Amino acid sequence: MTVDPNAATRGFPLQPPGRAPSPARYLVPALVAAAVAVGLGVYGKVHDPAGTAFNLAGFSSTGAVKSWLATAAFAFALVQVVSALMVYGRLPGPSWSSALHRWSGRIAFLVSVPVAVHCLYALGYQTYETRVLWHSLLGCFFFGAFSAKMLLLRSERLPGWLLPIVGGLVFTLLTVIWLTSALWFFRTFGVTT
């Protein structure tokens, strides 16, 4: 079973016949995305890094905590991709594919928030090497793109290609962030807890 991701939801008013949708419905999410990304970057740059923001019992270091949480977020993001393919009818899937997509996205986001908070508060926006620069830059961009995706979800009559493109961008950003942090940590320090 597939679900039309562009179907009217929750009684939102439909566009009157004959009127083209306003381009502002794309501009507002883009501006919010830019504001979130720039705001996070500015905060990370001007904030004096505290060195640590949290640690969890059972882990040997904050780096291990962040790496495992980031890996969990990445795993749920993979579920997001597969469930999106099911929702769009590209893969066969159960009737609850759309619920799986929504909940795996929520969990991925919730798991990524402590990692981002720690990165911003404890480390800040850093540029001392190429890997760290890309990680800082794309981390800010990820939360901006995620904000735009969440706003676009509530827009009516989106072009069918828009949500998959924005969702793919969010997934790609999270993948590169994971590669430049968690995978780097595991390869450098070993797979530790």
XYZ file of C-alpha atoms in Angstrom:
193
model
C 0.000 0.000 0.000
C 1.270 3.455 -0.842
C 0.239 6.733 0.696
C -0.005 9.977 -1.243
C 2.444 12.267 0.613
C 0.798 15.289 -1.019
C -2.737 14.467 0.079
C -4.592 17.101 2.099
C -4.062 16.668 5.830
C -5.892 17.840 8.908
C -8.348 20.039 7.078
C -5.847 22.559 5.764
C -7.582 24.887 3.340
C -7.022 23.916 -0.256
C -5.832 26.404 -2.855
C -8.786 27.965 -4.685
C -9.130 26.614 -8.242
C -7.306 28.629 -10.870
C -4.846 30.246 -8.443
C -1.214 29.286 -8.513
C 0.388 28.629 -5.133
C 2.454 31.456 -3.747
C 6.240 31.115 -4.065
C 6.398 32.338 -0.445
C 5.531 28.843 0.714
C 8.994 27.814 -0.513
C 10.733 31.011 0.519
C 9.702 30.849 4.184
C 11.151 27.328 4.767
C 14.330 28.365 2.925
C 14.700 31.492 5.077
C 14.045 29.523 8.262
C 16.641 26.947 7.173
C 19.190 29.692 6.566
C 18.395 31.354 9.913
C 18.761 28.066 11.816
C 22.026 27.146 10.091
C 23.562 30.608 10.499
C 22.278 30.936 14.058
C 23.852 27.630 15.088
C 27.102 28.521 13.359
C 27.290 31.949 14.952
C 26.505 30.551 18.393
C 29.135 27.837 17.955
C 31.721 30.386 16.863
C 31.163 33.094 19.507
C 30.474 30.738 22.428
C 33.503 29.828 24.526
C 33.683 26.017 24.385
C 33.099 24.429 27.788
C 35.025 21.245 26.989
C 32.213 18.926 28.027
C 28.446 19.123 28.229
C 27.407 15.622 29.272
C 28.643 12.136 29.884
C 26.693 8.935 30.365
C 27.493 6.181 32.812
C 28.948 3.137 31.126
C 30.845 5.037 28.448
C 34.581 5.608 28.574
C 34.446 9.125 27.116
C 32.200 11.821 25.780
C 33.494 10.985 22.307
C 32.224 7.425 22.706
C 28.800 8.647 23.865
C 28.517 11.027 20.923
C 29.709 8.398 18.455
C 27.189 5.805 19.600
C 24.314 8.305 19.678
C 25.295 9.533 16.208
C 25.420 5.932 14.993
C 21.941 5.297 16.398
C 20.663 8.435 14.628
C 22.298 7.262 11.401
C 20.714 3.802 11.749
C 17.271 5.354 12.183
C 17.994 7.585 9.182
C 18.635 4.446 7.135
C 15.214 3.190 8.267
C 13.872 6.556 7.094
C 15.246 6.019 3.587
C 13.867 2.484 3.284
C 10.467 3.446 4.708
C 10.290 6.490 2.402
C 10.866 4.188 -0.560
C 7.999 2.034 0.726
C 5.717 5.050 1.212
C 6.431 6.271 -2.315
C 5.803 2.783 -3.728
C 9.411 2.173 -4.835
C 9.720 -0.817 -2.500
C 7.005 -3.155 -1.276
C 6.100 -2.502 2.305
C 3.523 -3.044 5.011
C 0.518 -0.802 5.572
C 2.324 0.822 8.516
C 5.251 2.081 6.393
C 4.238 5.715 6.838
C 4.068 5.301 10.635
C 7.506 3.639 10.555
C 8.801 6.573 8.515
C 7.415 9.179 10.915
C 8.591 7.421 14.094
C 12.058 6.540 12.820
C 12.499 10.197 11.864
C 11.378 11.378 15.269
C 13.741 8.985 17.026
C 16.658 9.894 14.733
C 16.095 13.576 15.489
C 15.744 13.064 19.249
C 18.924 10.985 19.382
C 20.849 13.576 17.340
C 19.909 16.535 19.563
C 22.194 15.666 22.527
C 25.065 15.164 20.088
C 24.470 18.574 18.502
C 24.064 20.275 21.876
C 27.335 18.796 23.052
C 29.124 19.749 19.845
C 27.907 23.347 20.041
C 28.271 23.857 23.783
C 31.408 21.856 24.512
C 33.349 22.246 21.272
C 31.853 25.133 19.312
C 32.291 25.791 15.601
C 35.857 24.754 14.843
C 37.997 24.983 11.715
C 41.442 23.707 12.762
C 41.461 20.884 10.184
C 39.476 20.057 7.060
C 37.478 17.197 8.608
C 36.428 19.348 11.559
C 35.571 22.316 9.337
C 33.281 20.178 7.159
C 31.739 18.571 10.233
C 30.980 21.962 11.806
C 29.659 23.472 8.579
C 27.491 20.520 7.593
C 26.222 20.054 11.150
C 24.755 23.558 11.078
C 23.456 23.035 7.546
C 21.820 19.718 8.574
C 19.636 21.328 11.233
C 18.710 24.105 8.811
C 17.718 21.602 6.107
C 15.837 19.522 8.675
C 13.880 22.627 9.742
C 12.971 23.345 6.124
C 11.810 19.751 5.618
C 9.570 19.911 8.663
C 7.989 23.148 7.432
C 7.495 21.780 3.912
C 5.686 18.723 5.272
C 2.754 20.940 6.189
C 2.585 22.670 2.803
C -0.199 21.652 0.494
C 0.234 20.530 -3.093
C 3.983 20.373 -3.181
C 5.601 19.185 -6.378
C 6.065 15.426 -6.062
C 9.851 15.721 -6.335
C 10.386 18.301 -3.570
C 10.072 16.244 -0.364
C 12.225 13.371 -1.672
C 14.917 15.878 -2.693
C 14.879 17.706 0.652
C 14.691 14.408 2.558
C 17.592 13.073 0.503
C 19.574 16.219 1.285
C 18.913 15.803 5.014
C 19.977 12.139 4.832
C 23.113 12.975 2.830
C 24.112 15.672 5.328
C 23.603 13.305 8.256
C 25.672 10.662 6.463
C 28.610 13.030 5.932
C 28.315 14.273 9.516
C 28.412 10.661 10.740
C 31.402 9.871 8.502
C 33.347 12.905 9.799
C 32.609 12.183 13.449
C 31.454 8.754 14.612
C 33.158 6.697 11.924
C 36.319 8.796 12.327
C 36.171 8.238 16.111
C 35.711 4.466 15.757
C 38.562 4.212 13.245
C 40.862 6.400 15.353
C 40.106 5.150 18.870
C 38.458 1.800 18.189
C 34.886 0.676 18.705
C 34.654 1.359 22.423
C 31.881 2.208 24.807
